[in-house]
mmCIF file of N, CA and C and ligand atoms in Angstrom:
data_model
loop_
_atom_site.group_PDB
_atom_site.id
_atom_site.type_symbol
_atom_site.label_atom_id
_atom_site.label_comp_id
_atom_site.label_asym_id
_atom_site.label_seq_id
_atom_site.Cartn_x
_atom_site.Cartn_y
_atom_site.Cartn_z
ATOM 1 N N MET I 441 7.066 14.593 -15.784
ATOM 2 C CA MET I 441 7.462 13.727 -14.601
ATOM 3 C C MET I 441 6.430 14.273 -13.564
ATOM 4 N N SER I 442 5.773 13.322 -12.811
ATOM 5 C CA SER I 442 5.144 13.267 -11.894
ATOM 6 C C SER I 442 5.377 14.016 -10.542
ATOM 7 N N GLU I 443 4.566 14.648 -9.573
ATOM 8 C CA GLU I 443 4.965 15.417 -8.534
ATOM 9 C C GLU I 443 5.967 14.269 -7.559
ATOM 10 N N GLN I 444 6.680 14.612 -6.755
ATOM 11 C CA GLN I 444 7.404 13.903 -5.817
ATOM 12 C C GLN I 444 6.399 14.112 -4.423
ATOM 13 N N THR I 445 5.542 12.845 -4.199
ATOM 14 C CA THR I 445 4.878 12.639 -3.195
ATOM 15 C C THR I 445 5.472 12.265 -1.677
ATOM 16 N N LEU I 446 4.831 12.244 -0.711
ATOM 17 C CA LEU I 446 5.453 11.670 0.639
ATOM 18 C C LEU I 446 5.987 10.277 0.266
ATOM 19 N N PHE I 447 5.382 9.510 -0.262
ATOM 20 C CA PHE I 447 5.838 8.030 -0.764
ATOM 21 C C PHE I 447 7.268 7.943 -1.434
ATOM 22 N N ASP I 448 7.125 8.814 -2.484
ATOM 23 C CA ASP I 448 8.569 8.723 -3.112
ATOM 24 C C ASP I 448 9.553 9.343 -2.407
ATOM 25 N N LYS I 449 9.419 10.222 -1.132
ATOM 26 C CA LYS I 449 10.284 10.652 -0.416
ATOM 27 C C LYS I 449 10.573 9.052 0.615
ATOM 28 N N ILE I 450 9.672 8.483 0.947
ATOM 29 C CA ILE I 450 9.817 7.590 1.980
ATOM 30 C C ILE I 450 10.659 6.083 1.286
ATOM 31 N N LEU I 451 10.134 5.887 0.047
ATOM 32 C CA LEU I 451 10.848 4.941 -0.637
ATOM 33 C C LEU I 451 12.360 5.273 -0.940
ATOM 34 N N ALA I 452 12.671 6.792 -0.994
ATOM 35 C CA ALA I 452 13.758 7.178 -1.378
ATOM 36 C C ALA I 452 14.801 7.230 0.000
ATOM 37 N N LYS I 453 14.153 7.039 0.977
ATOM 38 C CA LYS I 453 14.904 7.119 2.683
ATOM 39 C C LYS I 453 15.052 8.598 2.730
ATOM 40 N N GLU I 454 14.428 9.551 2.247
ATOM 41 C CA GLU I 454 14.811 10.960 2.584
ATOM 42 C C GLU I 454 13.721 11.143 3.637
ATOM 43 N N ILE I 455 12.460 10.345 3.853
ATOM 44 C CA ILE I 455 11.675 10.340 5.084
ATOM 45 C C ILE I 455 11.919 8.959 5.859
ATOM 46 N N PRO I 456 12.085 9.238 6.855
ATOM 47 C CA PRO I 456 12.013 7.883 7.850
ATOM 48 C C PRO I 456 10.677 6.992 7.897
ATOM 49 N N SER I 457 10.541 5.896 7.727
ATOM 50 C CA SER I 457 9.323 4.962 7.995
ATOM 51 C C SER I 457 9.865 3.432 8.536
ATOM 52 N N ASP I 458 8.825 2.989 9.079
ATOM 53 C CA ASP I 458 8.785 1.534 9.735
ATOM 54 C C ASP I 458 8.444 0.606 8.769
ATOM 55 N N ALA I 459 9.686 0.024 8.066
ATOM 56 C CA ALA I 459 9.767 -0.792 7.330
ATOM 57 C C ALA I 459 9.594 -2.192 7.938
ATOM 58 N N VAL I 460 8.767 -2.789 7.056
ATOM 59 C CA VAL I 460 8.262 -4.674 7.396
ATOM 60 C C VAL I 460 8.514 -5.291 6.222
ATOM 61 N N TYR I 461 8.958 -4.859 5.249
ATOM 62 C CA TYR I 461 9.296 -5.717 4.190
ATOM 63 C C TYR I 461 10.081 -5.052 2.918
ATOM 64 N N GLU I 462 10.835 -5.554 2.195
ATOM 65 C CA GLU I 462 11.175 -4.721 0.810
ATOM 66 C C GLU I 462 11.754 -6.121 0.170
ATOM 67 N N ASP I 463 11.490 -5.908 -1.107
ATOM 68 C CA ASP I 463 12.139 -6.743 -2.087
ATOM 69 C C ASP I 463 12.602 -5.797 -3.553
ATOM 70 N N GLN I 464 12.423 -6.567 -4.502
ATOM 71 C CA GLN I 464 12.892 -5.828 -5.785
ATOM 72 C C GLN I 464 11.756 -4.942 -6.310
ATOM 73 N N THR I 465 10.522 -5.536 -5.777
ATOM 74 C CA THR I 465 9.202 -5.054 -6.412
ATOM 75 C C THR I 465 8.700 -3.865 -5.370
ATOM 76 N N VAL I 466 8.683 -4.221 -4.281
ATOM 77 C CA VAL I 466 7.658 -3.524 -3.548
ATOM 78 C C VAL I 466 8.322 -3.138 -2.255
ATOM 79 N N TYR I 467 7.810 -2.304 -1.314
ATOM 80 C CA TYR I 467 8.384 -1.470 -0.240
ATOM 81 C C TYR I 467 7.401 -1.415 0.716
ATOM 82 N N ALA I 468 7.156 -2.020 2.182
ATOM 83 C CA ALA I 468 5.957 -2.023 3.142
ATOM 84 C C ALA I 468 6.489 -1.331 4.115
ATOM 85 N N PHE I 469 5.629 -0.518 4.806
ATOM 86 C CA PHE I 469 5.864 -0.100 5.902
ATOM 87 C C PHE I 469 4.447 0.372 6.526
ATOM 88 N N ARG I 470 4.804 0.541 8.093
ATOM 89 C CA ARG I 470 3.486 0.883 8.702
ATOM 90 C C ARG I 470 3.183 2.216 8.765
ATOM 91 N N ASP I 471 1.689 2.139 8.618
ATOM 92 C CA ASP I 471 0.778 3.502 8.633
ATOM 93 C C ASP I 471 1.092 4.229 9.813
ATOM 94 N N ILE I 472 1.205 5.465 9.801
ATOM 95 C CA ILE I 472 1.718 6.514 10.932
ATOM 96 C C ILE I 472 0.348 6.530 11.612
ATOM 97 N N ASN I 473 -0.598 6.454 11.219
ATOM 98 C CA ASN I 473 -2.006 6.487 11.741
ATOM 99 C C ASN I 473 -2.955 5.057 11.800
ATOM 100 N N PRO I 474 -2.347 3.989 12.390
ATOM 101 C CA PRO I 474 -3.227 3.036 12.138
ATOM 102 C C PRO I 474 -4.481 2.647 12.522
ATOM 103 N N GLN I 475 -5.411 1.980 11.905
ATOM 104 C CA GLN I 475 -6.872 1.912 11.922
ATOM 105 C C GLN I 475 -7.102 0.574 12.311
ATOM 106 N N ALA I 476 -6.204 -0.084 12.609
ATOM 107 C CA ALA I 476 -6.297 -1.657 13.029
ATOM 108 C C ALA I 476 -4.753 -2.268 13.648
ATOM 109 N N PRO I 477 -5.092 -3.394 14.566
ATOM 110 C CA PRO I 477 -3.654 -3.506 15.074
ATOM 111 C C PRO I 477 -2.553 -3.523 14.110
ATOM 112 N N VAL I 478 -2.799 -4.173 13.038
ATOM 113 C CA VAL I 478 -1.955 -4.332 11.784
ATOM 114 C C VAL I 478 -2.366 -3.422 10.870
ATOM 115 N N HIS I 479 -1.625 -2.503 10.638
ATOM 116 C CA HIS I 479 -1.915 -1.470 9.202
ATOM 117 C C HIS I 479 -0.581 -1.055 8.568
ATOM 118 N N VAL I 480 -0.397 -1.772 7.431
ATOM 119 C CA VAL I 480 0.605 -1.552 6.674
ATOM 120 C C VAL I 480 0.489 -1.039 5.091
ATOM 121 N N LEU I 481 1.240 -0.181 4.887
ATOM 122 C CA LEU I 481 1.160 0.328 3.122
ATOM 123 C C LEU I 481 2.271 -0.547 2.330
ATOM 124 N N VAL I 482 1.747 -0.733 1.266
ATOM 125 C CA VAL I 482 2.674 -1.433 0.451
ATOM 126 C C VAL I 482 2.538 -0.863 -0.893
ATOM 127 N N ILE I 483 3.964 -0.365 -1.463
ATOM 128 C CA ILE I 483 3.831 0.554 -2.281
ATOM 129 C C ILE I 483 4.869 -0.229 -3.571
ATOM 130 N N PRO I 484 4.576 0.082 -5.105
ATOM 131 C CA PRO I 484 5.506 -0.620 -6.007
ATOM 132 C C PRO I 484 6.649 0.183 -5.857
ATOM 133 N N LYS I 485 7.753 -0.307 -6.298
ATOM 134 C CA LYS I 485 8.868 0.595 -6.448
ATOM 135 C C LYS I 485 9.073 1.197 -7.772
ATOM 136 N N HIS I 486 8.408 0.533 -8.809
ATOM 137 C CA HIS I 486 7.926 1.470 -9.883
ATOM 138 C C HIS I 486 6.626 2.089 -9.862
ATOM 139 N N LYS I 487 6.793 3.507 -9.796
ATOM 140 C CA LYS I 487 5.620 4.565 -9.439
ATOM 141 C C LYS I 487 4.312 4.424 -10.237
ATOM 142 N N MET I 488 3.017 4.199 -9.644
ATOM 143 C CA MET I 488 2.091 4.578 -10.451
ATOM 144 C C MET I 488 1.233 5.248 -9.383
ATOM 145 N N GLN I 489 0.188 6.235 -9.874
ATOM 146 C CA GLN I 489 -0.234 7.331 -9.179
ATOM 147 C C GLN I 489 -1.768 6.822 -8.462
ATOM 148 N N SER I 490 -2.239 5.709 -9.036
ATOM 149 C CA SER I 490 -3.224 5.385 -8.505
ATOM 150 C C SER I 490 -3.940 3.855 -9.086
ATOM 151 N N PHE I 491 -4.898 3.483 -8.324
ATOM 152 C CA PHE I 491 -5.264 2.017 -9.032
ATOM 153 C C PHE I 491 -5.617 2.139 -10.496
ATOM 154 N N ALA I 492 -6.311 3.372 -10.823
ATOM 155 C CA ALA I 492 -6.761 3.653 -11.745
ATOM 156 C C ALA I 492 -5.630 3.248 -13.074
ATOM 157 N N ASP I 493 -4.405 3.434 -12.571
ATOM 158 C CA ASP I 493 -3.146 3.300 -13.412
ATOM 159 C C ASP I 493 -2.783 1.738 -14.088
ATOM 160 N N ILE I 494 -3.090 0.877 -13.209
ATOM 161 C CA ILE I 494 -3.052 -0.437 -13.247
ATOM 162 C C ILE I 494 -3.138 -1.017 -14.798
ATOM 163 N N ARG I 495 -4.538 -0.546 -15.340
ATOM 164 C CA ARG I 495 -4.621 -1.224 -16.791
ATOM 165 C C ARG I 495 -3.835 -0.749 -17.615
ATOM 166 N N GLN I 496 -2.660 0.275 -17.438
ATOM 167 C CA GLN I 496 -2.176 0.888 -18.577
ATOM 168 C C GLN I 496 -0.708 0.201 -18.486
ATOM 169 N N ARG I 497 -0.790 -0.367 -17.200
ATOM 170 C CA ARG I 497 0.847 -1.113 -17.299
ATOM 171 C C ARG I 497 0.955 -2.648 -17.465
ATOM 172 N N ASP I 498 2.139 -3.060 -17.566
ATOM 173 C CA ASP I 498 2.422 -4.494 -18.097
ATOM 174 C C ASP I 498 1.830 -5.132 -16.867
ATOM 175 N N ALA I 499 0.830 -6.703 -17.479
ATOM 176 C CA ALA I 499 0.221 -7.440 -16.405
ATOM 177 C C ALA I 499 1.359 -7.962 -15.594
ATOM 178 N N ALA I 500 2.228 -8.397 -16.121
ATOM 179 C CA ALA I 500 3.361 -9.001 -15.128
ATOM 180 C C ALA I 500 3.778 -8.226 -14.335
ATOM 181 N N GLU I 501 4.077 -6.733 -14.621
ATOM 182 C CA GLU I 501 4.598 -6.080 -13.530
ATOM 183 C C GLU I 501 3.283 -5.552 -12.167
ATOM 184 N N ILE I 502 1.952 -5.723 -12.917
ATOM 185 C CA ILE I 502 0.852 -5.517 -11.888
ATOM 186 C C ILE I 502 0.881 -6.890 -11.101
ATOM 187 N N GLY I 503 1.156 -7.985 -11.693
ATOM 188 C CA GLY I 503 0.915 -9.225 -11.128
ATOM 189 C C GLY I 503 1.824 -9.511 -9.741
ATOM 190 N N ALA I 504 3.257 -8.857 -10.194
ATOM 191 C CA ALA I 504 4.151 -8.837 -9.023
ATOM 192 C C ALA I 504 4.038 -8.112 -7.955
ATOM 193 N N PHE I 505 3.340 -7.048 -8.412
ATOM 194 C CA PHE I 505 2.853 -6.065 -6.883
ATOM 195 C C PHE I 505 1.758 -6.773 -6.368
ATOM 196 N N MET I 506 0.877 -7.440 -6.905
ATOM 197 C CA MET I 506 -0.173 -8.110 -6.139
ATOM 198 C C MET I 506 0.517 -9.138 -5.329
ATOM 199 N N GLN I 507 1.437 -9.989 -6.008
ATOM 200 C CA GLN I 507 2.082 -11.200 -5.119
ATOM 201 C C GLN I 507 3.057 -10.343 -4.071
ATOM 202 N N GLY I 508 3.409 -9.173 -4.202
ATOM 203 C CA GLY I 508 4.336 -8.575 -3.007
ATOM 204 C C GLY I 508 3.187 -8.039 -1.884
ATOM 205 N N VAL I 509 1.739 -7.969 -2.330
ATOM 206 C CA VAL I 509 1.115 -7.451 -1.254
ATOM 207 C C VAL I 509 0.514 -8.660 -0.462
ATOM 208 N N SER I 510 0.488 -9.743 -1.101
ATOM 209 C CA SER I 510 0.109 -11.153 -0.846
ATOM 210 C C SER I 510 1.113 -11.638 0.252
ATOM 211 N N ARG I 511 2.486 -11.647 -0.313
ATOM 212 C CA ARG I 511 3.777 -11.936 0.525
ATOM 213 C C ARG I 511 3.738 -11.156 1.838
ATOM 214 N N VAL I 512 3.325 -9.896 1.927
ATOM 215 C CA VAL I 512 3.542 -8.902 2.970
ATOM 216 C C VAL I 512 2.377 -9.380 4.009
ATOM 217 N N ALA I 513 1.149 -9.735 3.456
ATOM 218 C CA ALA I 513 0.160 -10.360 4.870
ATOM 219 C C ALA I 513 0.712 -11.299 5.131
ATOM 220 N N GLU I 514 1.133 -12.336 4.382
ATOM 221 C CA GLU I 514 1.950 -13.931 5.087
ATOM 222 C C GLU I 514 2.839 -13.546 5.853
ATOM 223 N N GLN I 515 3.519 -12.391 5.711
ATOM 224 C CA GLN I 515 4.916 -12.408 6.671
ATOM 225 C C GLN I 515 4.332 -11.506 7.769
ATOM 226 N N LEU I 516 3.165 -10.642 7.930
ATOM 227 C CA LEU I 516 2.667 -10.205 8.629
ATOM 228 C C LEU I 516 1.979 -11.124 9.782
ATOM 229 N N GLY I 517 1.529 -12.381 9.498
ATOM 230 C CA GLY I 517 0.924 -13.614 10.197
ATOM 231 C C GLY I 517 -0.616 -13.382 9.880
ATOM 232 N N LEU I 518 -1.069 -12.860 9.052
ATOM 233 C CA LEU I 518 -2.327 -12.422 9.040
ATOM 234 C C LEU I 518 -3.381 -13.397 8.050
ATOM 235 N N GLU I 519 -2.336 -14.493 7.554
ATOM 236 C CA GLU I 519 -3.308 -15.571 6.780
ATOM 237 C C GLU I 519 -4.186 -16.505 7.637
ATOM 238 N N ARG I 520 -4.046 -16.591 9.109
ATOM 239 C CA ARG I 520 -4.980 -17.509 9.568
ATOM 240 C C ARG I 520 -6.188 -16.913 9.857
ATOM 241 N N ASP I 521 -6.453 -15.806 10.300
ATOM 242 C CA ASP I 521 -7.559 -14.958 10.500
ATOM 243 C C ASP I 521 -8.012 -14.266 9.678
ATOM 244 N N GLY I 522 -7.396 -14.123 8.461
ATOM 245 C CA GLY I 522 -7.562 -12.764 7.342
ATOM 246 C C GLY I 522 -7.369 -11.478 7.401
ATOM 247 N N TYR I 523 -7.653 -10.784 6.528
ATOM 248 C CA TYR I 523 -7.089 -9.053 6.433
ATOM 249 C C TYR I 523 -8.057 -8.687 5.500
ATOM 250 N N ARG I 524 -7.956 -7.253 5.232
ATOM 251 C CA ARG I 524 -8.482 -6.539 4.409
ATOM 252 C C ARG I 524 -7.332 -5.736 3.357
ATOM 253 N N VAL I 525 -7.589 -5.813 2.189
ATOM 254 C CA VAL I 525 -6.667 -4.945 1.281
ATOM 255 C C VAL I 525 -7.399 -3.559 0.560
ATOM 256 N N VAL I 526 -7.017 -2.477 0.862
ATOM 257 C CA VAL I 526 -7.632 -1.610 0.070
ATOM 258 C C VAL I 526 -6.947 -0.445 -0.506
ATOM 259 N N PHE I 527 -7.391 -0.132 -1.720
ATOM 260 C CA PHE I 527 -6.888 0.523 -2.467
ATOM 261 C C PHE I 527 -7.680 1.888 -2.886
ATOM 262 N N ASN I 528 -7.352 2.987 -1.605
ATOM 263 C CA ASN I 528 -7.885 4.198 -1.775
ATOM 264 C C ASN I 528 -7.912 4.863 -3.326
ATOM 265 N N THR I 529 -8.747 5.409 -3.690
ATOM 266 C CA THR I 529 -8.528 5.840 -5.185
ATOM 267 C C THR I 529 -9.273 7.345 -5.578
ATOM 268 N N GLY I 530 -8.636 8.027 -5.951
ATOM 269 C CA GLY I 530 -9.290 9.523 -6.127
ATOM 270 C C GLY I 530 -10.088 10.178 -5.035
ATOM 271 N N PRO I 531 -10.726 11.329 -5.232
ATOM 272 C CA PRO I 531 -11.062 12.000 -4.165
ATOM 273 C C PRO I 531 -12.367 11.173 -3.466
ATOM 274 N N HIS I 532 -13.165 10.326 -4.231
ATOM 275 C CA HIS I 532 -14.251 9.749 -3.456
ATOM 276 C C HIS I 532 -13.751 8.738 -2.493
ATOM 277 N N GLY I 533 -12.903 8.007 -3.060
ATOM 278 C CA GLY I 533 -12.176 6.947 -2.224
ATOM 279 C C GLY I 533 -11.214 7.581 -1.270
ATOM 280 N N GLN I 534 -10.964 8.555 -0.870
ATOM 281 C CA GLN I 534 -10.209 9.303 -0.094
ATOM 282 C C GLN I 534 -8.614 9.042 -0.332
ATOM 283 N N GLN I 535 -8.184 9.028 -1.306
ATOM 284 C CA GLN I 535 -6.861 8.822 -1.704
ATOM 285 C C GLN I 535 -6.115 10.127 -1.486
ATOM 286 N N THR I 536 -5.290 10.337 -0.474
ATOM 287 C CA THR I 536 -4.663 11.675 -0.105
ATOM 288 C C THR I 536 -3.258 11.652 -0.426
ATOM 289 N N VAL I 537 -2.550 10.377 -1.123
ATOM 290 C CA VAL I 537 -1.365 10.293 -1.408
ATOM 291 C C VAL I 537 -1.312 9.918 -2.660
ATOM 292 N N ARG I 538 -0.751 10.807 -3.967
ATOM 293 C CA ARG I 538 -0.925 10.202 -5.146
ATOM 294 C C ARG I 538 0.377 9.391 -5.666
ATOM 295 N N TYR I 539 0.546 8.421 -4.910
ATOM 296 C CA TYR I 539 1.385 7.192 -5.088
ATOM 297 C C TYR I 539 0.336 5.723 -4.783
ATOM 298 N N ILE I 540 0.470 5.036 -5.698
ATOM 299 C CA ILE I 540 -0.468 3.941 -5.591
ATOM 300 C C ILE I 540 -0.088 3.161 -4.056
ATOM 301 N N HIS I 541 -0.690 2.940 -3.196
ATOM 302 C CA HIS I 541 -0.499 2.045 -2.131
ATOM 303 C C HIS I 541 -1.947 1.241 -1.677
ATOM 304 N N ALA I 542 -1.560 -0.047 -1.568
ATOM 305 C CA ALA I 542 -2.465 -1.211 -0.981
ATOM 306 C C ALA I 542 -2.380 -0.905 0.885
ATOM 307 N N HIS I 543 -3.357 -0.884 1.491
ATOM 308 C CA HIS I 543 -3.568 -0.657 2.953
ATOM 309 C C HIS I 543 -3.872 -2.156 3.103
ATOM 310 N N ILE I 544 -3.012 -2.765 3.931
ATOM 311 C CA ILE I 544 -3.434 -4.161 4.881
ATOM 312 C C ILE I 544 -3.584 -3.895 6.018
ATOM 313 N N LEU I 545 -4.642 -4.379 6.368
ATOM 314 C CA LEU I 545 -5.680 -4.057 7.546
ATOM 315 C C LEU I 545 -5.933 -5.416 8.251
ATOM 316 N N GLY I 546 -5.441 -5.521 9.464
ATOM 317 C CA GLY I 546 -5.688 -6.789 10.088
ATOM 318 C C GLY I 546 -5.414 -6.603 11.535
ATOM 319 N N GLY I 547 -5.929 -8.028 12.266
ATOM 320 C CA GLY I 547 -5.604 -8.212 13.881
ATOM 321 C C GLY I 547 -6.686 -7.881 14.484
ATOM 322 N N ARG I 548 -7.680 -7.650 14.044
ATOM 323 C CA ARG I 548 -8.885 -7.550 14.847
ATOM 324 C C ARG I 548 -10.055 -7.754 13.886
ATOM 325 N N GLN I 549 -11.232 -8.040 14.225
ATOM 326 C CA GLN I 549 -12.245 -8.294 13.398
ATOM 327 C C GLN I 549 -12.505 -6.900 12.771
ATOM 328 N N LEU I 550 -12.925 -6.803 11.669
ATOM 329 C CA LEU I 550 -13.151 -5.963 10.658
ATOM 330 C C LEU I 550 -14.552 -5.661 10.441
ATOM 331 N N GLN I 551 -15.257 -4.591 10.366
ATOM 332 C CA GLN I 551 -16.727 -4.591 10.045
ATOM 333 C C GLN I 551 -16.804 -4.131 8.571
ATOM 334 N N TRP I 552 -18.301 -4.386 8.043
ATOM 335 C CA TRP I 552 -18.447 -4.064 6.642
ATOM 336 C C TRP I 552 -19.790 -3.595 6.563
ATOM 337 N N PRO I 553 -20.468 -2.566 5.712
ATOM 338 C CA PRO I 553 -19.678 -1.760 5.012
ATOM 339 C C PRO I 553 -18.589 -0.728 5.875
ATOM 340 N N PRO I 554 -17.329 -0.427 4.731
ATOM 341 C CA PRO I 554 -16.922 0.721 5.379
ATOM 342 C C PRO I 554 -17.627 2.168 5.144
ATOM 343 N N GLY I 555 -17.267 2.950 5.685
ATOM 344 C CA GLY I 555 -17.743 4.160 5.828
ATOM 345 C C GLY I 555 -18.092 5.058 4.369
HETATM 346 P P1 AMP S 602 -4.871 7.293 1.784
HETATM 347 O O1 AMP S 602 -5.623 8.310 2.391
HETATM 348 O O2 AMP S 602 -5.266 6.154 1.082
HETATM 349 O O3 AMP S 602 -4.302 7.987 0.507
HETATM 350 O O4 AMP S 602 -3.388 6.585 2.377
HETATM 351 C C1 AMP S 602 -2.541 7.403 3.106
HETATM 352 C C2 AMP S 602 -1.727 6.811 4.475
HETATM 353 O O5 AMP S 602 -0.796 7.493 4.668
HETATM 354 C C3 AMP S 602 -2.991 7.205 5.400
HETATM 355 O O6 AMP S 602 -3.448 6.203 6.015
HETATM 356 C C4 AMP S 602 -1.884 8.007 6.283
HETATM 357 O O7 AMP S 602 -1.901 7.710 7.778
HETATM 358 C C5 AMP S 602 -0.454 7.387 5.984
HETATM 359 N N1 AMP S 602 0.643 8.106 6.439
HETATM 360 C C6 AMP S 602 0.895 9.711 6.125
HETATM 361 N N2 AMP S 602 2.035 10.015 6.339
HETATM 362 C C7 AMP S 602 2.734 8.787 6.822
HETATM 363 C C8 AMP S 602 3.914 8.624 6.926
HETATM 364 N N3 AMP S 602 5.043 9.761 7.265
HETATM 365 N N4 AMP S 602 4.386 7.368 7.240
HETATM 366 C C9 AMP S 602 3.465 6.038 6.891
HETATM 367 N N5 AMP S 602 2.227 6.680 6.725
HETATM 368 C C10 AMP S 602 1.852 7.663 6.625
#
């Protein structure tokens, strides 16, 4: 069994979070250290450790996760002006929590390239 991460505990409601969306597949909550006016994290309820794991999972399961991310962005009102979805992966990607999570960032003009 993999380690219990902060996001396992948030999903289990052992640690409080500012939820914005939940369905059978995903849980979405506001990032505690927002990097944009809207900064939300979306996690699948069926755990994966990182983006590198998605190729080993069922395509329908991954599709449902991605559709959940898209649905959260829509519900946050980000569709008109656009937004960014980021999966930090591994040490070079500066992934700090080993539970896959999509960052949704929006509400301002974002810059490119990222640091
Ligand atoms: P990453 O660096 O991609 O692994 O992203 C982890 C994110 O989790 C960071 O953006 C943190 O600000 C965020 N974070 C850490 N602790 C919490 C928490 N208790 N509630 C919400 N977000 C958190």
